[in-house]
PDB file of C-alpha atoms in Angstrom:
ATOM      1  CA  UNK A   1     109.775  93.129 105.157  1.00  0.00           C
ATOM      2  CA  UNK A   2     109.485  96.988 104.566  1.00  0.00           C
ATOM      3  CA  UNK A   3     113.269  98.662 105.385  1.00  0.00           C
ATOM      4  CA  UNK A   4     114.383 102.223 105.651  1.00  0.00           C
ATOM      5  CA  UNK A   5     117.988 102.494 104.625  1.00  0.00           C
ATOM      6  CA  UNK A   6     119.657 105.812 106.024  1.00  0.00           C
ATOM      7  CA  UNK A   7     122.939 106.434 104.059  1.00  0.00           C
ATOM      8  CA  UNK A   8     123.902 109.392 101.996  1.00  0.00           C
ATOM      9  CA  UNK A   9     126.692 107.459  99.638  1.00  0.00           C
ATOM     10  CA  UNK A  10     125.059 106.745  96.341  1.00  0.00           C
ATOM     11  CA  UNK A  11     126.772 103.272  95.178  1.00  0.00           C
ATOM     12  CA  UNK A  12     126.406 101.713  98.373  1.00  0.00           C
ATOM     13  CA  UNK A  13     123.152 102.659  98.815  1.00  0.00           C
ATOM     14  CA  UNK A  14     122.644 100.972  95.233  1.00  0.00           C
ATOM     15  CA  UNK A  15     124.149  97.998  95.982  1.00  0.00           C
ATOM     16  CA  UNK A  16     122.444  97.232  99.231  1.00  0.00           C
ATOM     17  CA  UNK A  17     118.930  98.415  97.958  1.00  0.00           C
ATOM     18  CA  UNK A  18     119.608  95.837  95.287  1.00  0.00           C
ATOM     19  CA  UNK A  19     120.904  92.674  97.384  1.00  0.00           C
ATOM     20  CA  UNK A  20     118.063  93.439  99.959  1.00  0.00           C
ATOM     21  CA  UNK A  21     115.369  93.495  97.134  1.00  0.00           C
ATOM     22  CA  UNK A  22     116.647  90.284  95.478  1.00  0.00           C
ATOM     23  CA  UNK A  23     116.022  88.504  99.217  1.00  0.00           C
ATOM     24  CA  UNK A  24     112.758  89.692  98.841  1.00  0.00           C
ATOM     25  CA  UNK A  25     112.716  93.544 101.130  1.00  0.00           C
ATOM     26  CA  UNK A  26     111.046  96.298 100.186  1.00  0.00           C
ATOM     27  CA  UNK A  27     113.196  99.187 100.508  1.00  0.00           C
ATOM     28  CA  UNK A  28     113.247 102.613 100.812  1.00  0.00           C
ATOM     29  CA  UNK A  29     115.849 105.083 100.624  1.00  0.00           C
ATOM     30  CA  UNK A  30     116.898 108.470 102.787  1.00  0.00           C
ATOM     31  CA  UNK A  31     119.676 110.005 102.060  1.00  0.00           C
ATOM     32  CA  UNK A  32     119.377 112.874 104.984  1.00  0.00           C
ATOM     33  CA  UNK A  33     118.232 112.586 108.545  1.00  0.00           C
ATOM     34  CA  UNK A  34     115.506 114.915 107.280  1.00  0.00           C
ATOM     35  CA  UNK A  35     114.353 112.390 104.712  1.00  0.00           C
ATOM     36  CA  UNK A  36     114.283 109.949 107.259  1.00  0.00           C
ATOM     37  CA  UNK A  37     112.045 111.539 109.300  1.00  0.00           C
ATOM     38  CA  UNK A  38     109.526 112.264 106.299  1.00  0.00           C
ATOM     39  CA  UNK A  39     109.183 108.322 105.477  1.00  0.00           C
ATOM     40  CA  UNK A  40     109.054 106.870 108.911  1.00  0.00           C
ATOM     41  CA  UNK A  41     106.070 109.552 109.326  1.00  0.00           C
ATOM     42  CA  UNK A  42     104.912 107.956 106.161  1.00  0.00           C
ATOM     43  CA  UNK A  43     105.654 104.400 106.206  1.00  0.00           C
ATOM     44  CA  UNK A  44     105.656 101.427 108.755  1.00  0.00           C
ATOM     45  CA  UNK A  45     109.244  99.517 109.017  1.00  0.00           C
ATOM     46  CA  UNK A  46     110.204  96.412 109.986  1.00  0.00           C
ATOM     47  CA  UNK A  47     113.742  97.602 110.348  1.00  0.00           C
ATOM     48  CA  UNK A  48     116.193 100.652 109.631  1.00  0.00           C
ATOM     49  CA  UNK A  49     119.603 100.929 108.702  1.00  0.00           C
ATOM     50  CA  UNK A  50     121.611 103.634 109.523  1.00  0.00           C
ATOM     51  CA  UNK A  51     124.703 105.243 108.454  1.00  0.00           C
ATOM     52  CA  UNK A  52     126.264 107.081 111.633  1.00  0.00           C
ATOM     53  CA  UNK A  53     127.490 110.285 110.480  1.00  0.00           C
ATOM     54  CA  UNK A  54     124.827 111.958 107.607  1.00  0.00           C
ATOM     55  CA  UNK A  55     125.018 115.229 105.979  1.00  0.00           C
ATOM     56  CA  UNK A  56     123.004 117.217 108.127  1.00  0.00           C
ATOM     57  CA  UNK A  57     124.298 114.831 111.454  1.00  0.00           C
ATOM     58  CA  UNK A  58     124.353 112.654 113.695  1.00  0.00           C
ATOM     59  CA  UNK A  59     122.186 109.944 113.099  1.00  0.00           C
ATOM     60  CA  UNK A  60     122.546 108.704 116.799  1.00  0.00           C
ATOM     61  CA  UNK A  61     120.034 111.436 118.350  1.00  0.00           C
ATOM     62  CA  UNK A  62     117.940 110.794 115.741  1.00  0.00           C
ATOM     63  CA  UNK A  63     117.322 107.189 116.723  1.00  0.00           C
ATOM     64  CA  UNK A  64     117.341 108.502 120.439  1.00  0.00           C
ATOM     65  CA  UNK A  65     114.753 110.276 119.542  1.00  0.00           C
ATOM     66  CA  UNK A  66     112.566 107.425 117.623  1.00  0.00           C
ATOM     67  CA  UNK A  67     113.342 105.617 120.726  1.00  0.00           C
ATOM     68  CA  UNK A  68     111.885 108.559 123.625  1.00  0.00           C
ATOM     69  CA  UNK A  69     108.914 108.332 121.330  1.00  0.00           C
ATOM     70  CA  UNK A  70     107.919 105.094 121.536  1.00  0.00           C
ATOM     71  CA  UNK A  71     109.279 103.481 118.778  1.00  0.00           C
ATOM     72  CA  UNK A  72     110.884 100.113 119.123  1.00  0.00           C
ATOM     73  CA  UNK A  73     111.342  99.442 115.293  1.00  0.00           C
ATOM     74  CA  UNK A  74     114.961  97.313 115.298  1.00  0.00           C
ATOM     75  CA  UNK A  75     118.096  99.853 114.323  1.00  0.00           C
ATOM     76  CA  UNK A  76     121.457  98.651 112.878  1.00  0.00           C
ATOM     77  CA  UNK A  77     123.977 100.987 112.646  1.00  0.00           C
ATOM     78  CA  UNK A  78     126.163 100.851 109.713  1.00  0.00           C
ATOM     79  CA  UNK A  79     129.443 102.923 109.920  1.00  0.00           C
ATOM     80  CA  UNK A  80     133.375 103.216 108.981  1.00  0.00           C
ATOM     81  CA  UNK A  81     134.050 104.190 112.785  1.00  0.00           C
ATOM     82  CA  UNK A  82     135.370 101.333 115.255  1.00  0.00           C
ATOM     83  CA  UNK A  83     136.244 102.945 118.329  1.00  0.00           C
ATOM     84  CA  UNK A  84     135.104 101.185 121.213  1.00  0.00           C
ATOM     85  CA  UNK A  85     133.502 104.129 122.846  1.00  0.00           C
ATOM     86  CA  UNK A  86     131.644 104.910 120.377  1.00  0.00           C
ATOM     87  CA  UNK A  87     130.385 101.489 119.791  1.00  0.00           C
ATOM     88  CA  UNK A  88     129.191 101.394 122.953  1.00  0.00           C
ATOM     89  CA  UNK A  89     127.869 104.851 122.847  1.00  0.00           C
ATOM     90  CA  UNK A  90     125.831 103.108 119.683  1.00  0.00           C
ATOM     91  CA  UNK A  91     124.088 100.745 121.626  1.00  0.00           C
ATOM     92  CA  UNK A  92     123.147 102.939 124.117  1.00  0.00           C
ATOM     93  CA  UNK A  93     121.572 105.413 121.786  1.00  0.00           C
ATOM     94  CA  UNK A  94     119.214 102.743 120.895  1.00  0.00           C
ATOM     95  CA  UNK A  95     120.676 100.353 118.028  1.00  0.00           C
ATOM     96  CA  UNK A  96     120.631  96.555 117.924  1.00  0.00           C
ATOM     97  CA  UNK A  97     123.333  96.137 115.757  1.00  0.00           C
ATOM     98  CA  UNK A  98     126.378  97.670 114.629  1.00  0.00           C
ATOM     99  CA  UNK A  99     128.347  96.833 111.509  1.00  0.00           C
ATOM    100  CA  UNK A 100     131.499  98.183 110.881  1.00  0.00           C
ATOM    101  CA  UNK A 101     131.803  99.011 106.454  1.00  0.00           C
ATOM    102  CA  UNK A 102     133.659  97.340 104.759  1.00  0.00           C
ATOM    103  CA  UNK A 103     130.895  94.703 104.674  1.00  0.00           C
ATOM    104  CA  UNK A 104     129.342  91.883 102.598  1.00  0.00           C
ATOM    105  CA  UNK A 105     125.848  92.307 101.768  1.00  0.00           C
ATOM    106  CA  UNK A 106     125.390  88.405 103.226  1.00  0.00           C
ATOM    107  CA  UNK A 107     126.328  89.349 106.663  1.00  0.00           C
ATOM    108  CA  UNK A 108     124.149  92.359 106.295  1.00  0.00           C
ATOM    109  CA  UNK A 109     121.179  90.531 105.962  1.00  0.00           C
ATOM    110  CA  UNK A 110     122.027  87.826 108.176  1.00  0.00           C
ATOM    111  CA  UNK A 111     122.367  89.939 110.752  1.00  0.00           C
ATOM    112  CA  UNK A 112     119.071  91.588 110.046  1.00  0.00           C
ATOM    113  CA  UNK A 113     117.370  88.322 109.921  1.00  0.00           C
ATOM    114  CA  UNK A 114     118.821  87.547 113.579  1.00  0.00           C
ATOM    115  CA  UNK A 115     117.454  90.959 115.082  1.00  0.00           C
ATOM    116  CA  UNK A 116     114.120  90.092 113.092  1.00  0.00           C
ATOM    117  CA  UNK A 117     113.852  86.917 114.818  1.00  0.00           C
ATOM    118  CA  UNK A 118     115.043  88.173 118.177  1.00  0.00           C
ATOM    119  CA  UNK A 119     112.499  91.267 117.876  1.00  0.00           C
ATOM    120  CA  UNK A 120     108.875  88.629 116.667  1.00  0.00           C
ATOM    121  CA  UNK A 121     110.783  86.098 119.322  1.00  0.00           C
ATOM    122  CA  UNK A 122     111.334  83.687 116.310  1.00  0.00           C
ATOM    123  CA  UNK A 123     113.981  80.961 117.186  1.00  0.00           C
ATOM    124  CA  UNK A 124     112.692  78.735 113.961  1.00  0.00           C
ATOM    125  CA  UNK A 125     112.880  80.730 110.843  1.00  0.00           C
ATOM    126  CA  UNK A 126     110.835  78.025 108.863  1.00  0.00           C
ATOM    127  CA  UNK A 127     107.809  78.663 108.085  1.00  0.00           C
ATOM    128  CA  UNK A 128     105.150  75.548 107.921  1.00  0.00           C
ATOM    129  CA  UNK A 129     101.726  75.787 106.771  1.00  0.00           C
ATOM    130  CA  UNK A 130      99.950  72.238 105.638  1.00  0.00           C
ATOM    131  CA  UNK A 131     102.268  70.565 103.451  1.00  0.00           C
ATOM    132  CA  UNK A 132     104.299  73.481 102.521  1.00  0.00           C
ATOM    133  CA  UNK A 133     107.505  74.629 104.227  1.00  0.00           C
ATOM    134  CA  UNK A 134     108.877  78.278 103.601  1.00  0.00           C
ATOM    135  CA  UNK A 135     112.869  78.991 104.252  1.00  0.00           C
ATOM    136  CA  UNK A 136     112.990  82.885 104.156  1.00  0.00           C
ATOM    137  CA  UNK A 137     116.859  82.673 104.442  1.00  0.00           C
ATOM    138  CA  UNK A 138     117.145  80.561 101.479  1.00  0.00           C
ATOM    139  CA  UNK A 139     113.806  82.219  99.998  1.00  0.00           C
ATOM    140  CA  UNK A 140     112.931  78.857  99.038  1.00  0.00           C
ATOM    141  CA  UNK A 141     109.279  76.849  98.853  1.00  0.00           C
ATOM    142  CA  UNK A 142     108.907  73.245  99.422  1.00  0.00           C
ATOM    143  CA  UNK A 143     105.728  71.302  98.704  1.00  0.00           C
ATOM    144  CA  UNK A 144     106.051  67.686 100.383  1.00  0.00           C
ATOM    145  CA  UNK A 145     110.171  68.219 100.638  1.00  0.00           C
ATOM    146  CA  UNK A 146     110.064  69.361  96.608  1.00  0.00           C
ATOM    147  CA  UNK A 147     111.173  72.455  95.749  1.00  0.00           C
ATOM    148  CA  UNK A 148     108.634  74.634  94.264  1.00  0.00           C
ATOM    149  CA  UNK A 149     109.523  77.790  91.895  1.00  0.00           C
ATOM    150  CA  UNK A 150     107.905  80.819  93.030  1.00  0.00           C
ATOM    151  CA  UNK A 151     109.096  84.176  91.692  1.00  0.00           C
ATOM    152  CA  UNK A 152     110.094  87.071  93.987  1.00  0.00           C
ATOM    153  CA  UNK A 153     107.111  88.838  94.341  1.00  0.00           C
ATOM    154  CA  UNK A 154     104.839  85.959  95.263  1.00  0.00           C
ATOM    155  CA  UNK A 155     107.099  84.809  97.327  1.00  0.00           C
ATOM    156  CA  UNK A 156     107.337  88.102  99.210  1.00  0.00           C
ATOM    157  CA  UNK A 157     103.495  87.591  99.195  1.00  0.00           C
ATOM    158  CA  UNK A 158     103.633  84.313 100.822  1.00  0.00           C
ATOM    159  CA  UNK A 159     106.050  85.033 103.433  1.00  0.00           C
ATOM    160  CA  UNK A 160     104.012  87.769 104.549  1.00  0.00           C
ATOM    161  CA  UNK A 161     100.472  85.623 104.446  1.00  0.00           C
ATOM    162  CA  UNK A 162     102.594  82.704 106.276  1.00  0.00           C
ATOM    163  CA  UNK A 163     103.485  85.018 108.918  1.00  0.00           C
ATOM    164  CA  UNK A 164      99.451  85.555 109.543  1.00  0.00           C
ATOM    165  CA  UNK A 165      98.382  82.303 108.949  1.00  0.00           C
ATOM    166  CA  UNK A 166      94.751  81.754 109.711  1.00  0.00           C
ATOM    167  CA  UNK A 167      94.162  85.715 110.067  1.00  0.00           C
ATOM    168  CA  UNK A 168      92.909  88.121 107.192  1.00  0.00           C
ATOM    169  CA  UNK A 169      95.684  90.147 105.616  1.00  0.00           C
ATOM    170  CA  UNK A 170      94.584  93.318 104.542  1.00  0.00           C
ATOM    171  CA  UNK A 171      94.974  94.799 101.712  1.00  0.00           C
ATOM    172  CA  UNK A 172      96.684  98.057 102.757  1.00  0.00           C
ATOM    173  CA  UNK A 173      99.273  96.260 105.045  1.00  0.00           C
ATOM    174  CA  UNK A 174     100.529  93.670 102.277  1.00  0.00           C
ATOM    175  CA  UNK A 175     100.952  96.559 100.139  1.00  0.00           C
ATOM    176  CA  UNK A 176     102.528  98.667 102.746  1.00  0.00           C
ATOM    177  CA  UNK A 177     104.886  96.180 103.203  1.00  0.00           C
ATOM    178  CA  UNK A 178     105.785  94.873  99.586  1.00  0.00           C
ATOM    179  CA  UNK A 179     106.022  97.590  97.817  1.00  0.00           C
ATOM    180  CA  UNK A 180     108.748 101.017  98.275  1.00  0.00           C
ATOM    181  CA  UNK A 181     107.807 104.579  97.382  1.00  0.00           C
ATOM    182  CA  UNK A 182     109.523 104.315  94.376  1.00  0.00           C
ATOM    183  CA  UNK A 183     108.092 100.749  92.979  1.00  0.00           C
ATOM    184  CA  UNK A 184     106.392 101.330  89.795  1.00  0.00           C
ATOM    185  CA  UNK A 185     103.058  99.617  90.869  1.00  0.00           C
ATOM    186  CA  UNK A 186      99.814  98.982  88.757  1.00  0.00           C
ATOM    187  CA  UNK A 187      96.386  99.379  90.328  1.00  0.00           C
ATOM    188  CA  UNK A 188      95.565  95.802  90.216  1.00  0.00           C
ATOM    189  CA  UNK A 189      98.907  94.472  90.849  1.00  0.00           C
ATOM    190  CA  UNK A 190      98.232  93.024  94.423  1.00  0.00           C
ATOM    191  CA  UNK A 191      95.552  90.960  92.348  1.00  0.00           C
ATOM    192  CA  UNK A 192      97.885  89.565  89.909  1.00  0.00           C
ATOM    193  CA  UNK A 193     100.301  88.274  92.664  1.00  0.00           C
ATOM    194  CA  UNK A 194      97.611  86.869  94.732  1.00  0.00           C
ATOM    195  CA  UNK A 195      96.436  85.111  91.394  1.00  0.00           C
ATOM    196  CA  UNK A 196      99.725  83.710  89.935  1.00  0.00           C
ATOM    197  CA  UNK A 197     100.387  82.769  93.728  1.00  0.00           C
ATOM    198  CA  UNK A 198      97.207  80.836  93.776  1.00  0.00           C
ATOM    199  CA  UNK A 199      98.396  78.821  90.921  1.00  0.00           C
ATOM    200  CA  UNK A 200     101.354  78.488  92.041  1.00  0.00           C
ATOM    201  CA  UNK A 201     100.292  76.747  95.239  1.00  0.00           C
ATOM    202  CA  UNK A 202      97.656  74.543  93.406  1.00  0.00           C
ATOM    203  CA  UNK A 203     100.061  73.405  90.744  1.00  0.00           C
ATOM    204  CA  UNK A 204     101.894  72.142  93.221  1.00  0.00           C
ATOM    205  CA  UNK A 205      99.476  70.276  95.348  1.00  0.00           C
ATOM    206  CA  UNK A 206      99.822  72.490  98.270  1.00  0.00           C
ATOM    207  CA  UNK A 207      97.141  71.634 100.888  1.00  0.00           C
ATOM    208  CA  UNK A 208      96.421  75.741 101.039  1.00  0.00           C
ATOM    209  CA  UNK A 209      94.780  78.470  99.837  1.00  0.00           C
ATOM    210  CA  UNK A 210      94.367  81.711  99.710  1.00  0.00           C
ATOM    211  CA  UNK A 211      91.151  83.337 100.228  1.00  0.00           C
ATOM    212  CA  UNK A 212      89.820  86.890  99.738  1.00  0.00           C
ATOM    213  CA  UNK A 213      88.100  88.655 102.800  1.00  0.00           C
ATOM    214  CA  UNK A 214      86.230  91.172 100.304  1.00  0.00           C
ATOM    215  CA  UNK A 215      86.684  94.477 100.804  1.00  0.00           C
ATOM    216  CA  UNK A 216      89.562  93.648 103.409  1.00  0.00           C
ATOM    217  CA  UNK A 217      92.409  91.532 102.307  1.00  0.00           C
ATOM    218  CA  UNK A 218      93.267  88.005 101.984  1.00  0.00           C
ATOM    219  CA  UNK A 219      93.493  84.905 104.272  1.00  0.00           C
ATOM    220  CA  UNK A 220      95.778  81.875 103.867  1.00  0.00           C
ATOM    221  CA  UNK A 221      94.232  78.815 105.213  1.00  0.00           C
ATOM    222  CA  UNK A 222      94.008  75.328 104.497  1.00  0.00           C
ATOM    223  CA  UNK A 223      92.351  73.316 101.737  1.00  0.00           C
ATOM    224  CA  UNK A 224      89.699  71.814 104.649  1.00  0.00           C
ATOM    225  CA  UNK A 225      89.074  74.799 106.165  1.00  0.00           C
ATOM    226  CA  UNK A 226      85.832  76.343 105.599  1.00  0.00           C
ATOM    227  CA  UNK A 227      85.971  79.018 102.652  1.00  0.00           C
ATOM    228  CA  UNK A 228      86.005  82.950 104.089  1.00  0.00           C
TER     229      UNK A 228
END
């Protein structure tokens, strides 16, 4: 899942980027309101995090503005401020979460996984697809209740094909959401994940595939269906 992450402090921006990458996010970075504004104009998101207070300010009417546009992309508000007021004043100004820093990086994305599921109305995180179950919390692959290794890429690939099981993928929007603006990305390298997925899945005696929708994208369906 494609995040924007709104904070202006360099280390913590570092470590989050990091921890959120590792669970298998793509994630870019703005480090003013301005910036912001540039890559959502740029860029579909899944989800933003926001510091409250930026350098050039308030990041509140900046989501209120997002929000008298249209835009319903889920908001969590990350800030040192715990006055009640003002957490309320949060969630009226448009944001689905607030978390107060100090935090743990596992509560941050647990609590981004919850508004992700509330926002698709997901109440079963699993994934299931023939005989292959997918737990995006754990990021782990099972193939007839074995664990299969997959490595972080793929995996992000398979997620995102799970979630559109049945219905071509394409191209642009599994690269749109995999990959940040700053991922150093090779022309083909959508093809290389889609291949070492494909052996992945057939090592493993998965009963699915993957097939390409030429000159559109890619289609996960299973190993009786007819071929795209």
């Amino acid at each position: 899942m494609r995040t924007l992450l709104i904070d202006h402090h360099a280390h913590l921006t570092r470590t989050i980027q990091g921890a959120l990458e590792d669970c298998g996010f793509a994630v870019d970075v703005a480090r003013t309101l301005d910036e912001a504004s540039t890559a959502f104009c740029c860029a579909s998101y899944h989800i933003l995090l926001l510091e409250l207070v930026m350098p050039d300010g308030d990041s509140l009417p900046w989501l209120a503005q997002l929000r008298s546009n249209g835009h319903s992309v889920p908001a969590l508000i990350m800030s040192s401020v715990d006055d009640l007021e003002k957490r309320i004043a949060i969630f009226n100004g448009g944001a689905d979460d607030f978390l107060r820093k100090p935090f743990c990086t596992e509560e941050l994305i647990a609590r981004m996984r919850a508004i992700l599921r509330r926002s698709t109305q997901i109440t079963d995180p699993t994934l299931a697809f023939g005989n292959l179950q997918f737990d995006p919390i754990g990021r782990q692959v099972f193939v007839e209740g074995q664990a299969v290794k997959i490595a972080r890429r793929e995996l992000c690939i398979l997620e995102h094909l799970l979630n559109r099981a049945g219905r071509t993928v394409p191209r642009a929007q599994l690269e749109d959401s995999l990959y940040a603006f700053d991922d150093e990305v090779s022309a083909n390298a959508l093809e290389v994940g889609i291949y070492r997925l494909r052996k992945n899945l057939s090592q493993s005696g998965a009963t699915l595939r993957i097939n390409t929708a030429r000159g559109i994208g890619y289609i996960l369906e299973l190993t009786d269906a007819p071929s795209a």
